[in-house]
Amino acid sequence: MDGPAILELREVEAAYGAIRALHGLSLSVRPGEVVALLGPNGAGKTTTLRVISGLLRPTRGQILYKDQEITGRSPAAIARMGIIQCPEGRHVFKNLTVWENLLLGAYRLRDRAQERQSLEWVFGLFPILKERLNQRAGLLSGGQQQMLAIARALMAKPEILLLDEPSLGLAPRVVEEVFEALAQLKAQGLTMLIVEQNAEKALGLADRAYVLEAGRLVLADQTARLREDPQLVRIYLGR
Ligand code: ATP
């Protein structure tokens, strides 16, 4: 996939107090592309998503979205621009119903017609949510809560969806279901940046991947090539 990036990080540094989490990270995502961020625990993957969505201000470097610098803007402003972060599944509103959770995601929609359209879209991807519409989210299984978290993010009509560990803690069969939905979204042309521990799944879905270690980029390539990279295969795919 060629052409200009929709999202670009240039030499981004980030820290938590004295702990430096990113050391000059540069990466890009082009429209319609699915990009995976891989790496061991503490590599800086979640931090990368947090600096993009405005939850953490980089100490250096630039973040560009559609050729506009967005470094240091508020999370609300960044979300309004269409960069939507989907948190890990435990972060749904447990005391609210599935329906209420979905409507909370709908803040970028203009009217009821758009709302209906978006609901139909997410029910097509996750039919179980339609069946559980009036149930409290806290009563859903872990997998269904993850689906709800993704569905809520989709209700915001993302131009780029940032996914943090969508397979975390899920049974293999549910991981399949979630990745099946992500593959459908990819086929629909949705741009995604996905952080995922399950390298096999992430490399199967993504067009390109970046591998981080200790806040630095160590590998970046097309996933088709990375899957043949001996270092990556040894460390992440366990073959
Ligand atoms: P994981 O898969 O474990 O979430 P990750 O690649 O997402 O790993 P980050 O969570 O981005 O890694 O963490 C990068 C570094 O920043 C680590 O050294 C981590 O200990 C540190 N860190 C992350 N969050 C905080 C925080 N809130 N306060 C202090 N240090 C933090």
mmCIF file of C-alpha atoms and ligand atoms in Angstrom:
data_model
loop_
_atom_site.group_PDB
_atom_site.id
_atom_site.type_symbol
_atom_site.label_atom_id
_atom_site.label_comp_id
_atom_site.label_asym_id
_atom_site.label_seq_id
_atom_site.Cartn_x
_atom_site.Cartn_y
_atom_site.Cartn_z
ATOM 1 C CA MET A 1 0.000 0.000 0.000
ATOM 2 C CA ASP A 2 1.638 3.230 -1.162
ATOM 3 C CA GLY A 3 0.815 6.895 -0.813
ATOM 4 C CA PRO A 4 0.923 9.423 1.984
ATOM 5 C CA ALA A 5 0.375 8.469 5.611
ATOM 6 C CA ILE A 6 -2.849 9.328 7.441
ATOM 7 C CA LEU A 7 -0.972 9.082 10.751
ATOM 8 C CA GLU A 8 2.706 9.644 11.359
ATOM 9 C CA LEU A 9 4.922 9.664 14.438
ATOM 10 C CA ARG A 10 8.257 11.443 14.061
ATOM 11 C CA GLU A 11 10.988 10.773 16.606
ATOM 12 C CA VAL A 12 8.497 10.590 19.470
ATOM 13 C CA GLU A 13 9.800 10.377 23.015
ATOM 14 C CA ALA A 14 7.582 9.763 26.030
ATOM 15 C CA ALA A 15 8.167 9.253 29.732
ATOM 16 C CA TYR A 16 6.416 8.529 32.996
ATOM 17 C CA GLY A 17 8.307 10.801 35.370
ATOM 18 C CA ALA A 18 11.897 9.609 35.264
ATOM 19 C CA ILE A 19 11.022 6.426 33.346
ATOM 20 C CA ARG A 20 11.536 6.907 29.627
ATOM 21 C CA ALA A 21 9.126 4.693 27.727
ATOM 22 C CA LEU A 22 9.691 5.746 24.084
ATOM 23 C CA HIS A 23 13.072 6.755 22.642
ATOM 24 C CA GLY A 24 12.544 8.511 19.329
ATOM 25 C CA LEU A 25 9.872 6.331 17.772
ATOM 26 C CA SER A 26 8.926 6.958 14.142
ATOM 27 C CA LEU A 27 6.120 5.112 12.421
ATOM 28 C CA SER A 28 3.382 5.678 9.887
ATOM 29 C CA VAL A 29 -0.013 4.294 8.958
ATOM 30 C CA ARG A 30 -1.492 4.800 5.500
ATOM 31 C CA PRO A 31 -5.226 5.024 4.737
ATOM 32 C CA GLY A 32 -6.830 1.573 4.629
ATOM 33 C CA GLU A 33 -3.797 -0.074 6.116
ATOM 34 C CA VAL A 34 -3.746 -2.391 9.129
ATOM 35 C CA VAL A 35 -0.541 -1.973 11.099
ATOM 36 C CA ALA A 36 0.476 -4.113 14.082
ATOM 37 C CA LEU A 37 2.699 -3.078 16.974
ATOM 38 C CA LEU A 38 4.482 -6.043 18.502
ATOM 39 C CA GLY A 39 6.981 -6.438 21.302
ATOM 40 C CA PRO A 40 7.487 -7.879 24.755
ATOM 41 C CA ASN A 41 5.901 -6.533 27.947
ATOM 42 C CA GLY A 42 7.041 -3.030 28.743
ATOM 43 C CA ALA A 43 8.253 -2.369 25.176
ATOM 44 C CA GLY A 44 6.133 0.784 24.896
ATOM 45 C CA LYS A 45 3.218 -0.436 22.774
ATOM 46 C CA THR A 46 0.444 0.887 25.001
ATOM 47 C CA THR A 47 2.427 4.086 25.522
ATOM 48 C CA THR A 48 2.513 4.547 21.731
ATOM 49 C CA LEU A 49 -1.292 4.355 21.577
ATOM 50 C CA ARG A 50 -1.570 6.730 24.547
ATOM 51 C CA VAL A 51 0.575 9.411 22.911
ATOM 52 C CA ILE A 52 -1.433 9.129 19.691
ATOM 53 C CA SER A 53 -4.792 9.444 21.454
ATOM 54 C CA GLY A 54 -3.561 12.349 23.569
ATOM 55 C CA LEU A 55 -3.656 10.561 26.925
ATOM 56 C CA LEU A 56 0.085 11.101 27.345
ATOM 57 C CA ARG A 57 1.958 14.116 26.065
ATOM 58 C CA PRO A 58 5.192 13.258 24.270
ATOM 59 C CA THR A 59 8.308 14.890 25.707
ATOM 60 C CA ARG A 60 9.743 15.277 22.186
ATOM 61 C CA GLY A 61 8.819 14.615 18.593
ATOM 62 C CA GLN A 62 5.728 15.138 16.493
ATOM 63 C CA ILE A 63 2.477 13.379 15.741
ATOM 64 C CA LEU A 64 0.791 14.200 12.435
ATOM 65 C CA TYR A 65 -2.700 13.250 11.353
ATOM 66 C CA LYS A 66 -3.822 14.065 7.836
ATOM 67 C CA ASP A 67 -0.795 16.366 7.514
ATOM 68 C CA GLN A 68 -1.800 18.367 10.583
ATOM 69 C CA GLU A 69 0.260 18.353 13.742
ATOM 70 C CA ILE A 70 -1.804 17.034 16.666
ATOM 71 C CA THR A 71 0.985 16.677 19.241
ATOM 72 C CA GLY A 72 -0.246 17.789 22.658
ATOM 73 C CA ARG A 73 -3.930 18.128 21.709
ATOM 74 C CA SER A 74 -6.538 16.883 24.179
ATOM 75 C CA PRO A 75 -7.913 13.340 23.973
ATOM 76 C CA ALA A 76 -11.377 14.783 23.265
ATOM 77 C CA ALA A 77 -10.102 16.891 20.351
ATOM 78 C CA ILE A 78 -8.195 13.929 18.910
ATOM 79 C CA ALA A 79 -11.223 11.624 19.212
ATOM 80 C CA ARG A 80 -13.399 14.232 17.483
ATOM 81 C CA MET A 81 -10.966 14.142 14.570
ATOM 82 C CA GLY A 82 -11.670 10.429 14.151
ATOM 83 C CA ILE A 83 -8.749 8.787 15.949
ATOM 84 C CA ILE A 84 -10.610 6.395 18.212
ATOM 85 C CA GLN A 85 -8.911 4.206 20.796
ATOM 86 C CA CYS A 86 -10.582 0.966 21.749
ATOM 87 C CA PRO A 87 -9.524 0.046 25.251
ATOM 88 C CA GLU A 88 -9.038 -3.503 26.352
ATOM 89 C CA GLY A 89 -12.365 -5.275 27.004
ATOM 90 C CA ARG A 90 -12.529 -4.900 30.748
ATOM 91 C CA HIS A 91 -13.139 -1.183 30.282
ATOM 92 C CA VAL A 92 -16.789 -1.242 29.300
ATOM 93 C CA PHE A 93 -19.284 0.435 31.642
ATOM 94 C CA LYS A 94 -20.352 -2.603 33.632
ATOM 95 C CA ASN A 95 -23.444 -1.078 35.240
ATOM 96 C CA LEU A 96 -24.828 0.185 31.953
ATOM 97 C CA THR A 97 -26.629 -1.965 29.409
ATOM 98 C CA VAL A 98 -25.102 -2.995 26.095
ATOM 99 C CA TRP A 99 -27.357 -0.424 24.399
ATOM 100 C CA GLU A 100 -26.255 2.377 26.737
ATOM 101 C CA ASN A 101 -22.589 1.489 26.234
ATOM 102 C CA LEU A 102 -23.061 1.647 22.471
ATOM 103 C CA LEU A 103 -24.834 5.004 22.596
ATOM 104 C CA LEU A 104 -21.992 6.453 24.669
ATOM 105 C CA GLY A 105 -19.737 5.688 21.720
ATOM 106 C CA ALA A 106 -21.984 7.554 19.298
ATOM 107 C CA TYR A 107 -20.726 11.069 20.062
ATOM 108 C CA ARG A 108 -19.475 11.780 16.536
ATOM 109 C CA LEU A 109 -22.775 10.884 14.894
ATOM 110 C CA ARG A 110 -24.972 13.702 13.665
ATOM 111 C CA ASP A 111 -28.484 12.266 13.877
ATOM 112 C CA ARG A 112 -30.726 9.279 14.573
ATOM 113 C CA ALA A 113 -30.386 7.979 11.023
ATOM 114 C CA GLN A 114 -26.593 7.747 11.398
ATOM 115 C CA GLU A 115 -27.070 6.140 14.789
ATOM 116 C CA ARG A 116 -29.350 3.451 13.321
ATOM 117 C CA GLN A 117 -26.886 2.837 10.503
ATOM 118 C CA SER A 118 -23.976 2.447 12.900
ATOM 119 C CA LEU A 119 -25.965 0.115 15.157
ATOM 120 C CA GLU A 120 -26.816 -2.101 12.167
ATOM 121 C CA TRP A 121 -23.144 -2.090 11.204
ATOM 122 C CA VAL A 122 -21.914 -3.252 14.636
ATOM 123 C CA PHE A 123 -24.738 -5.803 14.998
ATOM 124 C CA GLY A 124 -23.671 -7.242 11.643
ATOM 125 C CA LEU A 125 -20.175 -7.724 13.036
ATOM 126 C CA PHE A 126 -21.234 -8.884 16.502
ATOM 127 C CA PRO A 127 -24.782 -10.332 16.340
ATOM 128 C CA ILE A 128 -24.561 -11.425 19.982
ATOM 129 C CA LEU A 129 -24.678 -7.768 21.076
ATOM 130 C CA LYS A 130 -28.093 -7.361 19.470
ATOM 131 C CA GLU A 131 -29.358 -10.341 21.450
ATOM 132 C CA ARG A 132 -27.941 -8.911 24.677
ATOM 133 C CA LEU A 133 -28.982 -5.318 24.088
ATOM 134 C CA ASN A 134 -30.758 -4.759 27.399
ATOM 135 C CA GLN A 135 -28.381 -6.763 29.526
ATOM 136 C CA ARG A 136 -25.948 -5.043 31.845
ATOM 137 C CA ALA A 137 -22.462 -5.145 30.310
ATOM 138 C CA GLY A 138 -20.997 -6.552 33.520
ATOM 139 C CA LEU A 139 -23.023 -9.731 32.989
ATOM 140 C CA LEU A 140 -21.504 -10.438 29.565
ATOM 141 C CA SER A 141 -18.677 -12.947 29.135
ATOM 142 C CA GLY A 142 -15.125 -11.606 28.734
ATOM 143 C CA GLY A 143 -15.305 -12.155 24.993
ATOM 144 C CA GLN A 144 -18.632 -10.371 24.671
ATOM 145 C CA GLN A 145 -17.268 -7.450 26.705
ATOM 146 C CA GLN A 146 -14.325 -7.232 24.293
ATOM 147 C CA MET A 147 -16.752 -7.235 21.368
ATOM 148 C CA LEU A 148 -18.747 -4.488 23.077
ATOM 149 C CA ALA A 149 -15.588 -2.418 23.589
ATOM 150 C CA ILE A 150 -14.804 -2.688 19.865
ATOM 151 C CA ALA A 151 -18.425 -2.025 18.905
ATOM 152 C CA ARG A 152 -18.534 1.077 21.123
ATOM 153 C CA ALA A 153 -15.362 2.390 19.463
ATOM 154 C CA LEU A 154 -16.933 1.741 16.036
ATOM 155 C CA MET A 155 -20.016 3.746 17.042
ATOM 156 C CA ALA A 156 -17.692 6.761 17.025
ATOM 157 C CA LYS A 157 -17.131 6.221 13.264
ATOM 158 C CA PRO A 158 -13.343 5.943 13.481
ATOM 159 C CA GLU A 159 -11.176 7.088 10.618
ATOM 160 C CA ILE A 160 -8.420 5.228 12.349
ATOM 161 C CA LEU A 161 -9.072 2.657 15.052
ATOM 162 C CA LEU A 162 -6.420 2.088 17.731
ATOM 163 C CA LEU A 163 -6.834 -1.347 19.297
ATOM 164 C CA ASP A 164 -5.091 -2.311 22.519
ATOM 165 C CA GLU A 165 -4.698 -6.072 22.968
ATOM 166 C CA PRO A 166 -8.066 -7.209 21.597
ATOM 167 C CA SER A 167 -7.277 -10.884 22.349
ATOM 168 C CA LEU A 168 -6.100 -10.401 25.938
ATOM 169 C CA GLY A 169 -7.496 -13.029 28.304
ATOM 170 C CA LEU A 170 -9.874 -14.535 25.744
ATOM 171 C CA ALA A 171 -10.392 -18.224 24.995
ATOM 172 C CA PRO A 172 -8.966 -19.330 21.611
ATOM 173 C CA ARG A 173 -12.418 -19.715 20.060
ATOM 174 C CA VAL A 174 -13.352 -16.163 21.079
ATOM 175 C CA VAL A 175 -10.018 -14.831 19.781
ATOM 176 C CA GLU A 176 -11.005 -16.355 16.421
ATOM 177 C CA GLU A 177 -14.362 -14.563 16.519
ATOM 178 C CA VAL A 178 -12.824 -11.209 17.406
ATOM 179 C CA PHE A 179 -10.187 -11.491 14.657
ATOM 180 C CA GLU A 180 -12.848 -12.590 12.183
ATOM 181 C CA ALA A 181 -14.665 -9.302 12.895
ATOM 182 C CA LEU A 182 -11.400 -7.340 12.560
ATOM 183 C CA ALA A 183 -10.782 -9.040 9.194
ATOM 184 C CA GLN A 184 -14.230 -7.898 8.062
ATOM 185 C CA LEU A 185 -13.402 -4.344 9.142
ATOM 186 C CA LYS A 186 -10.143 -4.531 7.215
ATOM 187 C CA ALA A 187 -12.039 -5.741 4.127
ATOM 188 C CA GLN A 188 -14.335 -2.735 4.537
ATOM 189 C CA GLY A 189 -11.256 -0.512 4.347
ATOM 190 C CA LEU A 190 -11.010 0.595 7.975
ATOM 191 C CA THR A 191 -7.552 1.855 8.946
ATOM 192 C CA MET A 192 -6.293 0.193 12.131
ATOM 193 C CA LEU A 193 -3.282 0.279 14.412
ATOM 194 C CA ILE A 194 -3.319 -2.777 16.609
ATOM 195 C CA VAL A 195 -1.253 -3.662 19.675
ATOM 196 C CA GLU A 196 -1.322 -7.389 20.195
ATOM 197 C CA GLN A 197 0.563 -10.012 22.205
ATOM 198 C CA ASN A 198 -0.731 -12.754 19.922
ATOM 199 C CA ALA A 199 1.849 -12.214 17.167
ATOM 200 C CA GLU A 200 0.497 -15.047 15.026
ATOM 201 C CA LYS A 201 -2.953 -13.438 14.918
ATOM 202 C CA ALA A 202 -1.621 -9.900 14.505
ATOM 203 C CA LEU A 203 0.695 -10.868 11.632
ATOM 204 C CA GLY A 204 -2.167 -12.767 10.008
ATOM 205 C CA LEU A 205 -4.349 -9.658 10.002
ATOM 206 C CA ALA A 206 -1.955 -6.760 9.478
ATOM 207 C CA ASP A 207 -0.340 -5.488 6.261
ATOM 208 C CA ARG A 208 2.734 -4.225 8.088
ATOM 209 C CA ALA A 209 4.165 -4.491 11.582
ATOM 210 C CA TYR A 210 6.590 -2.666 13.810
ATOM 211 C CA VAL A 211 8.458 -4.502 16.557
ATOM 212 C CA LEU A 212 9.398 -2.501 19.647
ATOM 213 C CA GLU A 213 11.824 -3.394 22.377
ATOM 214 C CA ALA A 214 12.467 -1.169 25.387
ATOM 215 C CA GLY A 215 10.905 1.830 23.662
ATOM 216 C CA ARG A 216 12.890 1.458 20.435
ATOM 217 C CA LEU A 217 12.009 0.135 17.015
ATOM 218 C CA VAL A 218 13.899 -3.079 16.222
ATOM 219 C CA LEU A 219 12.070 -4.323 13.131
ATOM 220 C CA ALA A 220 9.582 -2.892 10.658
ATOM 221 C CA ASP A 221 8.343 -4.566 7.503
ATOM 222 C CA GLN A 222 5.479 -6.049 5.531
ATOM 223 C CA THR A 223 3.931 -8.849 7.599
ATOM 224 C CA ALA A 224 4.441 -11.331 4.736
ATOM 225 C CA ARG A 225 8.196 -10.759 5.056
ATOM 226 C CA LEU A 226 8.230 -10.595 8.855
ATOM 227 C CA ARG A 227 6.635 -14.010 9.055
ATOM 228 C CA GLU A 228 9.760 -15.360 7.370
ATOM 229 C CA ASP A 229 12.179 -13.370 9.565
ATOM 230 C CA PRO A 230 14.165 -15.895 11.630
ATOM 231 C CA GLN A 231 14.558 -13.562 14.636
ATOM 232 C CA LEU A 232 10.884 -12.704 14.765
ATOM 233 C CA VAL A 233 9.786 -16.280 14.201
ATOM 234 C CA ARG A 234 12.044 -17.486 17.022
ATOM 235 C CA ILE A 235 11.022 -14.867 19.562
ATOM 236 C CA TYR A 236 7.365 -14.244 18.811
ATOM 237 C CA LEU A 237 6.011 -17.174 16.912
ATOM 238 C CA GLY A 238 7.823 -19.857 18.902
ATOM 239 C CA ARG A 239 8.599 -21.978 15.851
HETATM 240 P P1 ATP B 1 2.459 -4.378 28.107
HETATM 241 O O1 ATP B 1 2.193 -5.383 27.085
HETATM 242 O O2 ATP B 1 3.065 -4.939 29.354
HETATM 243 O O3 ATP B 1 1.360 -3.394 28.362
HETATM 244 P P2 ATP B 1 3.724 -2.295 26.558
HETATM 245 O O4 ATP B 1 4.628 -2.605 25.430
HETATM 246 O O5 ATP B 1 2.364 -1.829 26.248
HETATM 247 O O6 ATP B 1 3.700 -3.529 27.527
HETATM 248 P P3 ATP B 1 3.949 0.106 28.062
HETATM 249 O O7 ATP B 1 2.769 -0.188 28.925
HETATM 250 O O8 ATP B 1 3.806 1.115 27.006
HETATM 251 O O9 ATP B 1 4.491 -1.222 27.426
HETATM 252 O O10 ATP B 1 5.157 0.498 29.028
HETATM 253 C C1 ATP B 1 6.410 1.020 28.584
HETATM 254 C C2 ATP B 1 7.270 1.370 29.782
HETATM 255 O O11 ATP B 1 6.662 2.401 30.543
HETATM 256 C C3 ATP B 1 7.496 0.225 30.765
HETATM 257 O O12 ATP B 1 8.794 0.335 31.248
HETATM 258 C C4 ATP B 1 6.488 0.482 31.847
HETATM 259 O O13 ATP B 1 6.928 -0.038 33.074
HETATM 260 C C5 ATP B 1 6.439 1.994 31.879
HETATM 261 N N1 ATP B 1 5.091 2.481 32.290
HETATM 262 C C6 ATP B 1 3.934 2.245 31.661
HETATM 263 N N2 ATP B 1 2.916 2.873 32.285
HETATM 264 C C7 ATP B 1 3.443 3.519 33.341
HETATM 265 C C8 ATP B 1 2.918 4.359 34.375
HETATM 266 N N3 ATP B 1 1.622 4.662 34.425
HETATM 267 N N4 ATP B 1 3.788 4.836 35.294
HETATM 268 C C9 ATP B 1 5.099 4.551 35.235
HETATM 269 N N5 ATP B 1 5.674 3.775 34.286
HETATM 270 C C10 ATP B 1 4.856 3.264 33.346
#
